[in-house]
């Protein structure tokens, strides 16, 4: 048992972080109500969480090289526990963003690359392959059990209990981390690339912030303009969103040039850009980012449909999501045999097509009344597709270069995954809320029974952006504005129809993203791959494959 104590500790940390994000997804309405906030603010919190991980994952991997992977793991555990504690007692959305989105995200950015490197440093040969399989199985089990555990605790007690329990678990892991043997550091010890970290984090943050806030601030023309000190920030009369995105792209371009300059002068770099010339790695990262973009959008939309439109509580939401998790769990167990018998590219492409079919099935089930059987079947099909895709991409990425690059590969993998998640939540959330405003306005303007003054007021409100709230909240507000009860109820029905239309538009957008992701699979290996272990030869050394 002592032999496997290291992987048990590392897998437990991975499970806790997966459970953490699951709870926030299945409890979204509970959190909105408890903190007196909005779906838009929750979208910002979820996006910021994945953005922080994406922005600092490469820095987290490099810190592990500098100070040691075990110490990086321990520091990450302490930061994560602090964030979970703040989240558990947060009185407002601002404090929740600080604790969950920022501190937990920073902790995860240290923990996740360290887990990959510590597995490689503590196990060899078949044992290492077994450990990577255990991590995959734990991820699948977390995806399966997470919605149920999180939903049950949130329903029976509070979503806060989950985060409070994470503090206890993380401190237990901190005490148990003594069993982990630290990996040997490079000699001489690497140095940090502070400028590279600043440019990459700043660029990613500005791009995703712009996309996330586009619903509130407007894509081109300002809606609810960013206001600082009472002054609306509207450059040249336009929304600040395109300027943020452009500034982020410029910073990312500067990051690339800075890293190349450091390489020419033999200085410390945040990431070895020559790794990106490896076709297998580049294909794996691009495919991972694009798939995660679609999945994050799906996981953002489904809880809104189940909780806000249908009124399900967190445990009911978890049960409805369970077929997807079961599909992932069943297929994830076939990862090894599939890698041995079929090319990774074919398995991933098949998974994407299966996921596309499941998403189209979900599109047909989004109605004011749930068709439980059709929804469950579609969710299960989606889960099978996800399982086929994710069972291959980790091995593709981590076997694309030698084990001496394990920290950088782990950091790049985490960056790609979380960048896709942040962009997916921001982009699909923006489509959802924009679609809601357009659909509601179109329905209202066709409703001749409503007074012209009411239609004009609603048109003005929708241009500023609508919130995704339960339709039952509409009649009291409408009656307070002077509408008769019958018209207020009719307005609520119209709003519900707009919600269904917006949700369908969002799911259709997700299905389109899945199809577009097939383009990036061209870079995946079209050969059978053995599961990553010390006995497997690296796919190619950095720079061996031309761009």
Short mmCIF file of C-alpha atoms in Angstrom, two decimals:
data_model
loop_
_atom_site.label_atom_id
_atom_site.label_comp_id
_atom_site.label_asym_id
_atom_site.label_seq_id
_atom_site.Cartn_x
_atom_site.Cartn_y
_atom_site.Cartn_z
CA UNK A 1 0.00 0.00 0.00
CA UNK A 2 2.90 2.35 0.76
CA UNK A 3 4.00 1.97 -2.85
CA UNK A 4 0.81 3.66 -4.04
CA UNK A 5 0.52 6.25 -1.28
CA UNK A 6 2.01 8.97 -3.50
CA UNK A 7 -0.49 8.53 -6.33
CA UNK A 8 -3.35 8.28 -3.80
CA UNK A 9 -2.40 11.68 -2.35
CA UNK A 10 -1.98 13.27 -5.78
CA UNK A 11 -5.20 11.74 -7.13
CA UNK A 12 -7.11 12.98 -4.07
CA UNK A 13 -5.97 16.53 -4.77
CA UNK A 14 -7.10 16.16 -8.38
CA UNK A 15 -10.49 14.82 -7.27
CA UNK A 16 -11.06 17.70 -4.85
CA UNK A 17 -10.43 20.30 -7.55
CA UNK A 18 -12.79 18.53 -9.95
CA UNK A 19 -15.49 18.31 -7.27
CA UNK A 20 -14.99 21.99 -6.53
CA UNK A 21 -15.85 23.14 -10.06
CA UNK A 22 -18.72 20.64 -10.28
CA UNK A 23 -20.36 22.05 -7.16
CA UNK A 24 -20.30 25.56 -8.57
CA UNK A 25 -21.93 24.36 -11.79
CA UNK A 26 -24.77 22.36 -10.20
CA UNK A 27 -25.42 25.00 -7.50
CA UNK A 28 -25.44 28.08 -9.71
CA UNK A 29 -28.97 29.21 -8.80
CA UNK A 30 -28.38 28.57 -5.08
CA UNK A 31 -25.23 30.72 -5.18
CA UNK A 32 -26.97 33.48 -7.15
CA UNK A 33 -29.80 33.60 -4.58
CA UNK A 34 -27.54 33.31 -1.53
CA UNK A 35 -25.18 36.08 -2.62
CA UNK A 36 -27.91 38.30 -4.14
CA UNK A 37 -26.07 38.38 -7.45
CA UNK A 38 -26.80 37.63 -11.12
CA UNK A 39 -26.04 34.93 -13.68
CA UNK A 40 -23.78 37.42 -15.47
CA UNK A 41 -21.68 37.86 -12.32
CA UNK A 42 -21.53 34.08 -11.86
CA UNK A 43 -20.38 33.81 -15.47
CA UNK A 44 -17.60 36.25 -14.59
CA UNK A 45 -16.66 34.18 -11.52
CA UNK A 46 -16.52 30.90 -13.46
CA UNK A 47 -14.58 32.51 -16.30
CA UNK A 48 -12.12 34.16 -13.91
CA UNK A 49 -11.47 30.82 -12.16
CA UNK A 50 -10.44 29.09 -15.38
CA UNK A 51 -8.70 32.22 -16.66
CA UNK A 52 -6.46 32.47 -13.58
CA UNK A 53 -5.46 28.83 -14.01
CA UNK A 54 -4.81 29.32 -17.73
CA UNK A 55 -2.82 32.51 -17.20
CA UNK A 56 -0.59 31.16 -14.43
CA UNK A 57 -0.31 27.45 -15.31
CA UNK A 58 2.98 27.86 -17.23
CA UNK A 59 4.38 29.97 -14.40
CA UNK A 60 3.25 27.30 -11.92
CA UNK A 61 5.09 24.62 -13.87
CA UNK A 62 8.24 26.74 -14.05
CA UNK A 63 8.10 27.48 -10.31
CA UNK A 64 8.11 23.73 -9.75
CA UNK A 65 11.36 23.52 -11.70
CA UNK A 66 12.89 26.34 -9.62
CA UNK A 67 11.80 25.54 -6.06
CA UNK A 68 11.05 21.83 -6.41
CA UNK A 69 7.82 20.11 -7.45
CA UNK A 70 6.89 18.92 -3.95
CA UNK A 71 7.31 22.39 -2.45
CA UNK A 72 5.27 23.87 -5.31
CA UNK A 73 2.60 21.25 -4.59
CA UNK A 74 2.58 22.15 -0.89
CA UNK A 75 2.40 25.91 -1.51
CA UNK A 76 -0.42 25.31 -4.00
CA UNK A 77 -2.29 23.24 -1.39
CA UNK A 78 -2.05 26.05 1.18
CA UNK A 79 -3.18 28.75 -1.26
CA UNK A 80 -6.04 26.55 -2.42
CA UNK A 81 -7.16 25.84 1.14
CA UNK A 82 -7.10 29.57 1.95
CA UNK A 83 -9.24 30.27 -1.10
CA UNK A 84 -11.71 27.50 -0.20
CA UNK A 85 -12.04 28.90 3.33
CA UNK A 86 -12.77 32.41 2.04
CA UNK A 87 -15.28 30.98 -0.46
CA UNK A 88 -17.09 29.05 2.29
CA UNK A 89 -17.80 32.25 4.26
CA UNK A 90 -18.09 34.70 1.33
CA UNK A 91 -20.84 37.29 1.93
CA UNK A 92 -20.83 38.66 -1.64
CA UNK A 93 -19.89 37.80 -5.20
CA UNK A 94 -16.76 39.96 -4.92
CA UNK A 95 -15.42 37.95 -1.99
CA UNK A 96 -16.35 34.69 -3.76
CA UNK A 97 -14.36 35.79 -6.81
CA UNK A 98 -11.37 36.55 -4.57
CA UNK A 99 -11.52 33.22 -2.76
CA UNK A 100 -12.71 30.83 -5.46
CA UNK A 101 -11.75 32.40 -8.77
CA UNK A 102 -8.43 33.98 -7.81
CA UNK A 103 -6.90 32.14 -4.83
CA UNK A 104 -8.16 28.66 -5.68
CA UNK A 105 -7.19 29.28 -9.31
CA UNK A 106 -3.66 30.28 -8.29
CA UNK A 107 -3.38 27.22 -6.05
CA UNK A 108 -4.54 24.94 -8.84
CA UNK A 109 -1.98 26.51 -11.21
CA UNK A 110 0.76 25.28 -8.86
CA UNK A 111 -0.83 21.92 -8.04
CA UNK A 112 -1.74 20.57 -11.47
CA UNK A 113 1.69 20.80 -13.19
CA UNK A 114 3.31 19.44 -10.02
CA UNK A 115 1.02 16.38 -10.05
CA UNK A 116 2.16 15.40 -13.56
CA UNK A 117 5.85 15.94 -12.74
CA UNK A 118 5.68 14.16 -9.36
CA UNK A 119 4.08 11.08 -10.93
CA UNK A 120 6.95 10.97 -13.43
CA UNK A 121 9.50 11.46 -10.63
CA UNK A 122 8.10 8.89 -8.18
CA UNK A 123 7.27 6.02 -10.54
CA UNK A 124 8.91 4.31 -13.48
CA UNK A 125 7.97 1.88 -16.22
CA UNK A 126 4.64 0.08 -15.84
CA UNK A 127 4.03 1.64 -12.43
CA UNK A 128 4.12 5.09 -14.02
CA UNK A 129 1.67 3.99 -16.70
CA UNK A 130 -0.60 2.59 -13.99
CA UNK A 131 -0.48 5.88 -12.09
CA UNK A 132 -1.46 7.91 -15.14
CA UNK A 133 -4.32 5.44 -15.58
CA UNK A 134 -5.34 5.98 -11.94
CA UNK A 135 -5.40 9.75 -12.47
CA UNK A 136 -7.61 9.27 -15.51
CA UNK A 137 -9.93 6.94 -13.61
CA UNK A 138 -10.18 9.39 -10.71
CA UNK A 139 -11.06 12.18 -13.13
CA UNK A 140 -13.77 9.98 -14.67
CA UNK A 141 -15.05 8.99 -11.22
CA UNK A 142 -15.09 12.63 -10.18
CA UNK A 143 -17.07 13.54 -13.27
CA UNK A 144 -19.52 10.77 -12.42
CA UNK A 145 -19.83 11.27 -8.66
CA UNK A 146 -19.18 15.02 -8.49
CA UNK A 147 -22.64 16.22 -9.55
CA UNK A 148 -24.32 13.84 -7.11
CA UNK A 149 -22.05 14.62 -4.15
CA UNK A 150 -22.12 18.36 -4.82
CA UNK A 151 -25.85 18.39 -5.52
CA UNK A 152 -26.69 16.38 -2.38
CA UNK A 153 -24.59 18.51 -0.05
CA UNK A 154 -25.84 21.77 -1.60
CA UNK A 155 -29.46 20.64 -1.34
CA UNK A 156 -29.38 19.08 2.14
CA UNK A 157 -27.04 21.62 3.76
CA UNK A 158 -25.39 24.35 1.68
CA UNK A 159 -22.93 24.76 -1.16
CA UNK A 160 -20.68 26.38 1.45
CA UNK A 161 -20.23 23.03 3.26
CA UNK A 162 -18.37 21.60 0.26
CA UNK A 163 -15.78 24.38 0.32
CA UNK A 164 -15.40 24.16 4.11
CA UNK A 165 -14.71 20.42 3.79
CA UNK A 166 -12.09 21.14 1.12
CA UNK A 167 -10.09 23.11 3.68
CA UNK A 168 -9.93 20.04 5.94
CA UNK A 169 -9.01 17.70 3.07
CA UNK A 170 -6.29 20.00 1.77
CA UNK A 171 -4.64 20.30 5.17
CA UNK A 172 -4.75 16.51 5.48
CA UNK A 173 -3.00 16.28 2.10
CA UNK A 174 -0.42 18.80 3.27
CA UNK A 175 0.41 16.55 6.22
CA UNK A 176 0.50 13.47 3.99
CA UNK A 177 2.75 15.08 1.37
CA UNK A 178 5.82 13.87 3.24
CA UNK A 179 5.46 10.49 1.50
CA UNK A 180 6.08 12.17 -1.86
CA UNK A 181 9.68 12.02 -3.08
CA UNK A 182 10.69 15.28 -4.71
CA UNK A 183 11.94 15.10 -8.27
CA UNK A 184 15.52 16.02 -9.00
CA UNK A 185 15.90 19.63 -10.01
CA UNK A 186 17.94 20.72 -13.00
CA UNK A 187 21.51 21.87 -12.42
CA UNK A 188 22.00 24.78 -12.60
CA UNK A 189 18.67 25.73 -11.08
CA UNK A 190 16.35 27.42 -13.64
CA UNK A 191 15.46 31.08 -13.19
CA UNK A 192 12.05 32.67 -13.48
CA UNK A 193 11.07 34.66 -16.52
CA UNK A 194 9.13 37.44 -14.82
CA UNK A 195 8.52 39.49 -17.95
CA UNK A 196 7.28 36.45 -19.85
CA UNK A 197 4.89 35.60 -17.01
CA UNK A 198 3.56 39.17 -16.97
CA UNK A 199 3.04 39.33 -20.75
CA UNK A 200 1.35 35.94 -21.05
CA UNK A 201 -0.92 36.40 -18.01
CA UNK A 202 -1.82 39.97 -18.98
CA UNK A 203 -2.57 39.07 -22.58
CA UNK A 204 -4.78 36.12 -21.71
CA UNK A 205 -6.58 38.10 -19.02
CA UNK A 206 -7.43 41.03 -21.31
CA UNK A 207 -8.71 38.83 -24.16
CA UNK A 208 -10.98 36.73 -21.95
CA UNK A 209 -12.14 39.71 -19.87
CA UNK A 210 -13.20 41.50 -23.03
CA UNK A 211 -15.18 38.51 -24.31
CA UNK A 212 -16.75 37.84 -20.91
CA UNK A 213 -17.92 41.42 -20.38
CA UNK A 214 -19.15 41.91 -23.95
CA UNK A 215 -22.74 41.19 -22.87
CA UNK A 216 -22.69 44.00 -20.31
CA UNK A 217 -20.36 46.46 -22.02
CA UNK A 218 -21.31 45.73 -25.64
CA UNK A 219 -19.21 44.26 -28.46
CA UNK A 220 -18.87 47.51 -30.45
CA UNK A 221 -21.30 50.14 -29.18
CA UNK A 222 -21.40 50.68 -25.40
CA UNK A 223 -24.28 49.27 -23.34
CA UNK A 224 -23.58 49.47 -19.61
CA UNK A 225 -20.21 51.10 -20.10
CA UNK A 226 -17.31 50.38 -17.75
CA UNK A 227 -17.38 53.18 -15.19
CA UNK A 228 -14.36 54.25 -13.13
CA UNK A 229 -14.76 57.07 -10.60
CA UNK A 230 -18.09 58.03 -12.14
CA UNK A 231 -16.60 58.34 -15.64
CA UNK A 232 -17.81 56.00 -18.38
CA UNK A 233 -14.91 54.47 -20.31
CA UNK A 234 -15.97 54.61 -23.97
CA UNK A 235 -12.90 55.15 -26.22
CA UNK A 236 -13.90 57.22 -29.27
CA UNK A 237 -17.53 56.53 -28.40
CA UNK A 238 -17.13 52.74 -28.71
CA UNK A 239 -17.30 49.94 -26.17
CA UNK A 240 -14.03 49.17 -24.44
CA UNK A 241 -14.40 45.45 -25.30
CA UNK A 242 -12.64 45.45 -28.72
CA UNK A 243 -9.83 47.56 -27.28
CA UNK A 244 -9.31 45.08 -24.43
CA UNK A 245 -9.20 42.16 -26.84
CA UNK A 246 -6.80 43.97 -29.18
CA UNK A 247 -4.53 44.94 -26.26
CA UNK A 248 -4.51 41.31 -25.11
CA UNK A 249 -3.52 40.08 -28.57
CA UNK A 250 -0.72 42.66 -28.69
CA UNK A 251 0.59 41.50 -25.29
CA UNK A 252 0.53 37.86 -26.41
CA UNK A 253 2.45 38.83 -29.55
CA UNK A 254 4.99 40.63 -27.35
CA UNK A 255 5.22 37.48 -25.19
CA UNK A 256 6.17 35.37 -28.19
CA UNK A 257 8.79 37.88 -29.32
CA UNK A 258 10.16 38.19 -25.77
CA UNK A 259 10.54 34.41 -25.45
CA UNK A 260 12.35 34.26 -28.79
CA UNK A 261 14.66 37.04 -27.70
CA UNK A 262 15.43 35.22 -24.45
CA UNK A 263 16.20 32.08 -26.45
CA UNK A 264 18.63 33.95 -28.72
CA UNK A 265 20.46 35.46 -25.73
CA UNK A 266 20.46 32.27 -23.65
CA UNK A 267 18.29 33.76 -20.91
CA UNK A 268 15.61 32.09 -18.77
CA UNK A 269 12.30 31.50 -20.57
CA UNK A 270 8.82 30.84 -19.26
CA UNK A 271 8.30 28.17 -21.90
CA UNK A 272 10.49 26.53 -24.53
CA UNK A 273 8.75 27.68 -27.71
CA UNK A 274 10.62 25.05 -29.72
CA UNK A 275 8.29 22.52 -28.13
CA UNK A 276 5.45 24.06 -30.13
CA UNK A 277 7.22 23.02 -33.33
CA UNK A 278 6.41 19.42 -32.44
CA UNK A 279 3.36 18.66 -34.57
CA UNK A 280 1.94 16.15 -32.10
CA UNK A 281 2.11 18.59 -29.19
CA UNK A 282 0.73 21.48 -31.21
CA UNK A 283 -2.15 19.35 -32.47
CA UNK A 284 -2.90 18.06 -28.99
CA UNK A 285 -2.93 21.54 -27.43
CA UNK A 286 -5.10 23.10 -30.14
CA UNK A 287 -7.55 20.20 -30.05
CA UNK A 288 -7.66 20.34 -26.25
CA UNK A 289 -8.37 24.08 -26.26
CA UNK A 290 -11.12 23.86 -28.87
CA UNK A 291 -12.84 20.88 -27.21
CA UNK A 292 -12.69 22.48 -23.77
CA UNK A 293 -14.19 25.65 -25.24
CA UNK A 294 -17.26 23.68 -26.34
CA UNK A 295 -17.48 21.62 -23.13
CA UNK A 296 -17.24 24.65 -20.84
CA UNK A 297 -20.08 26.27 -22.77
CA UNK A 298 -22.15 23.11 -22.43
CA UNK A 299 -21.53 22.84 -18.68
CA UNK A 300 -22.49 26.51 -18.29
CA UNK A 301 -25.74 26.25 -20.25
CA UNK A 302 -27.12 22.96 -18.89
CA UNK A 303 -27.39 24.02 -15.20
CA UNK A 304 -29.17 27.23 -16.29
CA UNK A 305 -31.71 25.17 -18.22
CA UNK A 306 -32.25 22.66 -15.44
CA UNK A 307 -32.27 25.04 -12.47
CA UNK A 308 -33.54 28.40 -13.69
CA UNK A 309 -35.90 27.36 -16.47
CA UNK A 310 -37.11 24.03 -15.04
CA UNK A 311 -36.66 24.87 -11.35
CA UNK A 312 -34.60 21.78 -10.42
CA UNK A 313 -32.61 21.85 -7.18
CA UNK A 314 -28.87 20.98 -7.13
CA UNK A 315 -29.34 17.27 -6.40
CA UNK A 316 -31.94 16.95 -9.16
CA UNK A 317 -29.54 18.75 -11.46
CA UNK A 318 -26.80 16.30 -10.50
CA UNK A 319 -29.05 13.35 -11.24
CA UNK A 320 -29.97 14.74 -14.65
CA UNK A 321 -26.28 15.26 -15.47
CA UNK A 322 -25.37 11.76 -14.20
CA UNK A 323 -25.92 9.93 -17.56
CA UNK A 324 -23.21 12.09 -19.12
CA UNK A 325 -20.82 11.25 -16.28
CA UNK A 326 -21.60 7.55 -16.62
CA UNK A 327 -20.84 7.72 -20.34
CA UNK A 328 -17.48 9.37 -19.61
CA UNK A 329 -16.64 6.78 -16.93
CA UNK A 330 -17.48 3.79 -19.14
CA UNK A 331 -15.48 4.98 -22.11
CA UNK A 332 -12.53 6.30 -20.07
CA UNK A 333 -11.82 2.75 -18.92
CA UNK A 334 -11.16 1.80 -22.55
CA UNK A 335 -8.42 4.42 -23.01
CA UNK A 336 -5.54 1.91 -22.87
CA UNK A 337 -7.01 -0.67 -25.27
CA UNK A 338 -8.12 2.04 -27.67
CA UNK A 339 -4.61 3.55 -27.75
CA UNK A 340 -3.13 0.14 -28.50
CA UNK A 341 -5.51 -0.74 -31.34
CA UNK A 342 -6.50 2.55 -33.00
CA UNK A 343 -4.69 5.79 -33.96
CA UNK A 344 -5.29 8.61 -31.50
CA UNK A 345 -6.51 10.86 -34.31
CA UNK A 346 -9.26 8.45 -35.28
CA UNK A 347 -10.40 7.92 -31.69
CA UNK A 348 -10.60 11.67 -31.03
CA UNK A 349 -12.41 12.35 -34.30
CA UNK A 350 -14.91 9.60 -33.53
CA UNK A 351 -15.42 11.06 -30.07
CA UNK A 352 -16.10 14.51 -31.51
CA UNK A 353 -18.71 13.15 -33.91
CA UNK A 354 -20.39 11.23 -31.08
CA UNK A 355 -20.33 14.39 -28.93
CA UNK A 356 -21.82 16.36 -31.83
CA UNK A 357 -24.63 13.82 -32.17
CA UNK A 358 -25.37 14.01 -28.45
CA UNK A 359 -25.39 17.82 -28.54
CA UNK A 360 -27.87 17.82 -31.43
CA UNK A 361 -29.99 15.45 -29.36
CA UNK A 362 -29.91 17.91 -26.46
CA UNK A 363 -30.94 20.69 -28.83
CA UNK A 364 -34.19 18.84 -29.48
CA UNK A 365 -34.91 18.27 -25.78
CA UNK A 366 -34.68 21.89 -24.58
CA UNK A 367 -38.32 22.72 -23.93
CA UNK A 368 -40.31 24.27 -21.04
CA UNK A 369 -41.18 20.69 -20.01
CA UNK A 370 -38.38 18.15 -19.77
CA UNK A 371 -38.48 14.94 -21.80
CA UNK A 372 -36.51 12.93 -19.26
CA UNK A 373 -35.76 9.89 -21.42
CA UNK A 374 -34.58 11.81 -24.50
CA UNK A 375 -32.52 14.15 -22.32
CA UNK A 376 -30.84 11.23 -20.49
CA UNK A 377 -30.01 9.43 -23.73
CA UNK A 378 -28.53 12.59 -25.25
CA UNK A 379 -26.48 13.22 -22.11
CA UNK A 380 -25.16 9.65 -22.15
CA UNK A 381 -24.15 9.98 -25.81
CA UNK A 382 -22.39 13.27 -25.01
CA UNK A 383 -20.54 11.54 -22.17
CA UNK A 384 -19.33 8.76 -24.47
CA UNK A 385 -18.01 11.35 -26.90
CA UNK A 386 -16.25 13.27 -24.14
CA UNK A 387 -14.73 10.04 -22.82
CA UNK A 388 -13.31 9.13 -26.23
CA UNK A 389 -11.74 12.57 -26.65
CA UNK A 390 -10.25 13.15 -23.20
CA UNK A 391 -8.96 9.58 -22.89
CA UNK A 392 -6.48 10.28 -25.68
CA UNK A 393 -5.43 13.92 -25.48
CA UNK A 394 -3.51 13.69 -22.19
CA UNK A 395 -1.35 10.85 -23.51
CA UNK A 396 -0.85 12.63 -26.84
CA UNK A 397 0.43 15.78 -25.13
CA UNK A 398 2.53 14.20 -22.37
CA UNK A 399 4.25 11.74 -24.76
CA UNK A 400 5.14 14.40 -27.34
CA UNK A 401 8.56 15.11 -25.77
CA UNK A 402 10.93 13.54 -23.25
CA UNK A 403 10.28 13.33 -19.51
CA UNK A 404 12.73 16.19 -18.89
CA UNK A 405 10.01 18.46 -20.29
CA UNK A 406 7.23 17.04 -18.09
CA UNK A 407 6.70 20.30 -16.15
CA UNK A 408 6.50 22.39 -19.31
CA UNK A 409 4.19 19.88 -20.99
CA UNK A 410 1.98 19.78 -17.91
CA UNK A 411 1.89 23.57 -17.78
CA UNK A 412 1.04 23.85 -21.48
CA UNK A 413 -1.66 21.21 -21.16
CA UNK A 414 -3.23 23.00 -18.20
CA UNK A 415 -3.01 26.35 -19.97
CA UNK A 416 -4.70 25.01 -23.10
CA UNK A 417 -7.43 23.28 -21.11
CA UNK A 418 -8.25 26.22 -18.87
CA UNK A 419 -7.94 28.80 -21.63
CA UNK A 420 -10.52 26.83 -23.59
CA UNK A 421 -12.71 26.65 -20.49
CA UNK A 422 -12.50 30.38 -19.85
CA UNK A 423 -13.20 31.30 -23.46
CA UNK A 424 -16.04 28.77 -23.68
CA UNK A 425 -17.84 30.10 -20.61
CA UNK A 426 -17.35 33.69 -21.77
CA UNK A 427 -18.30 33.13 -25.41
CA UNK A 428 -21.32 30.86 -24.90
CA UNK A 429 -22.48 32.98 -21.96
CA UNK A 430 -22.32 36.03 -24.21
CA UNK A 431 -24.29 34.25 -26.95
CA UNK A 432 -26.88 33.12 -24.39
CA UNK A 433 -27.54 36.52 -22.85
CA UNK A 434 -27.41 38.37 -26.17
CA UNK A 435 -29.81 35.84 -27.67
CA UNK A 436 -32.12 36.19 -24.68
CA UNK A 437 -32.37 39.96 -25.16
CA UNK A 438 -32.99 39.70 -28.90
CA UNK A 439 -35.57 36.92 -28.61
CA UNK A 440 -37.46 38.61 -25.77
CA UNK A 441 -37.57 41.94 -27.60
CA UNK A 442 -38.80 40.27 -30.80
CA UNK A 443 -41.56 38.42 -28.92
CA UNK A 444 -42.64 41.56 -27.05
CA UNK A 445 -42.75 43.79 -30.13
CA UNK A 446 -45.11 41.29 -31.79
CA UNK A 447 -47.41 41.27 -28.73
CA UNK A 448 -50.09 43.80 -29.73
CA UNK A 449 -51.93 43.46 -26.39
CA UNK A 450 -49.07 45.17 -24.55
CA UNK A 451 -49.20 48.99 -24.32
CA UNK A 452 -46.85 50.79 -26.70
CA UNK A 453 -45.13 52.45 -23.73
CA UNK A 454 -44.34 49.03 -22.20
CA UNK A 455 -42.96 47.71 -25.51
CA UNK A 456 -40.76 50.79 -25.85
CA UNK A 457 -39.45 50.43 -22.28
CA UNK A 458 -38.68 46.74 -22.78
CA UNK A 459 -36.85 47.51 -26.05
CA UNK A 460 -34.66 49.98 -24.19
CA UNK A 461 -34.00 47.52 -21.36
CA UNK A 462 -33.04 44.66 -23.69
CA UNK A 463 -30.48 46.86 -25.44
CA UNK A 464 -28.78 47.31 -22.07
CA UNK A 465 -28.80 43.53 -21.51
CA UNK A 466 -31.19 41.15 -19.75
CA UNK A 467 -30.47 38.83 -16.86
CA UNK A 468 -31.26 35.10 -17.02
CA UNK A 469 -33.71 34.72 -14.11
CA UNK A 470 -36.65 32.38 -13.34
CA UNK A 471 -39.77 33.44 -15.28
CA UNK A 472 -41.75 33.43 -12.03
CA UNK A 473 -39.91 36.60 -11.02
CA UNK A 474 -41.36 38.56 -13.97
CA UNK A 475 -45.06 39.03 -12.93
CA UNK A 476 -44.41 40.84 -9.59
CA UNK A 477 -42.05 43.29 -11.33
CA UNK A 478 -44.47 43.83 -14.23
CA UNK A 479 -47.44 44.41 -11.91
CA UNK A 480 -45.40 46.91 -9.91
CA UNK A 481 -44.87 48.80 -13.19
CA UNK A 482 -48.65 48.96 -13.67
CA UNK A 483 -49.43 45.99 -15.92
CA UNK A 484 -52.62 44.02 -15.19
CA UNK A 485 -52.09 40.55 -13.73
CA UNK A 486 -53.13 38.78 -16.95
CA UNK A 487 -50.67 40.77 -19.06
CA UNK A 488 -47.94 40.26 -16.46
CA UNK A 489 -48.42 36.50 -16.66
CA UNK A 490 -48.36 36.72 -20.45
CA UNK A 491 -45.10 38.64 -20.28
CA UNK A 492 -43.62 35.91 -18.10
CA UNK A 493 -44.66 33.31 -20.68
CA UNK A 494 -43.03 35.40 -23.40
CA UNK A 495 -39.83 35.63 -21.35
CA UNK A 496 -39.80 31.84 -20.88
CA UNK A 497 -40.16 31.34 -24.64
CA UNK A 498 -37.22 33.72 -25.13
CA UNK A 499 -35.17 31.69 -22.65
CA UNK A 500 -35.85 28.48 -24.58
CA UNK A 501 -34.86 30.22 -27.83
CA UNK A 502 -31.65 31.59 -26.31
CA UNK A 503 -30.70 28.20 -24.83
CA UNK A 504 -31.27 26.50 -28.18
CA UNK A 505 -29.13 29.12 -29.93
CA UNK A 506 -26.35 28.53 -27.41
CA UNK A 507 -26.45 24.73 -27.79
CA UNK A 508 -26.42 25.12 -31.57
CA UNK A 509 -23.34 27.33 -31.17
CA UNK A 510 -21.70 24.61 -29.05
CA UNK A 511 -22.45 21.97 -31.70
CA UNK A 512 -20.88 24.23 -34.33
CA UNK A 513 -17.74 24.63 -32.19
CA UNK A 514 -17.45 20.85 -31.88
CA UNK A 515 -17.53 20.44 -35.66
CA UNK A 516 -14.97 23.21 -36.12
CA UNK A 517 -12.70 21.46 -33.61
CA UNK A 518 -12.28 18.59 -36.05
CA UNK A 519 -9.98 20.87 -38.06
CA UNK A 520 -7.34 20.81 -35.31
CA UNK A 521 -7.24 17.00 -35.08
CA UNK A 522 -5.11 16.94 -38.25
CA UNK A 523 -2.08 17.44 -36.02
CA UNK A 524 -2.80 14.38 -33.86
CA UNK A 525 -0.73 11.22 -34.50
CA UNK A 526 -2.25 8.91 -37.09
CA UNK A 527 -0.66 5.86 -35.51
CA UNK A 528 -1.31 3.59 -32.57
CA UNK A 529 0.18 4.84 -29.32
CA UNK A 530 1.24 2.92 -26.24
CA UNK A 531 0.21 4.42 -22.91
CA UNK A 532 2.75 6.96 -21.67
CA UNK A 533 5.43 5.37 -19.52
CA UNK A 534 9.17 5.35 -19.13
CA UNK A 535 9.56 2.50 -21.59
CA UNK A 536 7.87 4.43 -24.38
CA UNK A 537 10.08 6.50 -26.64
CA UNK A 538 9.20 10.18 -26.95
CA UNK A 539 7.20 10.94 -30.07
CA UNK A 540 9.82 13.48 -31.14
CA UNK A 541 12.40 15.69 -29.50
CA UNK A 542 11.68 19.41 -29.44
CA UNK A 543 12.20 20.94 -32.83
CA UNK A 544 12.37 17.62 -34.67
CA UNK A 545 9.10 18.14 -36.50
CA UNK A 546 8.95 21.16 -38.74
CA UNK A 547 6.24 23.73 -38.27
#
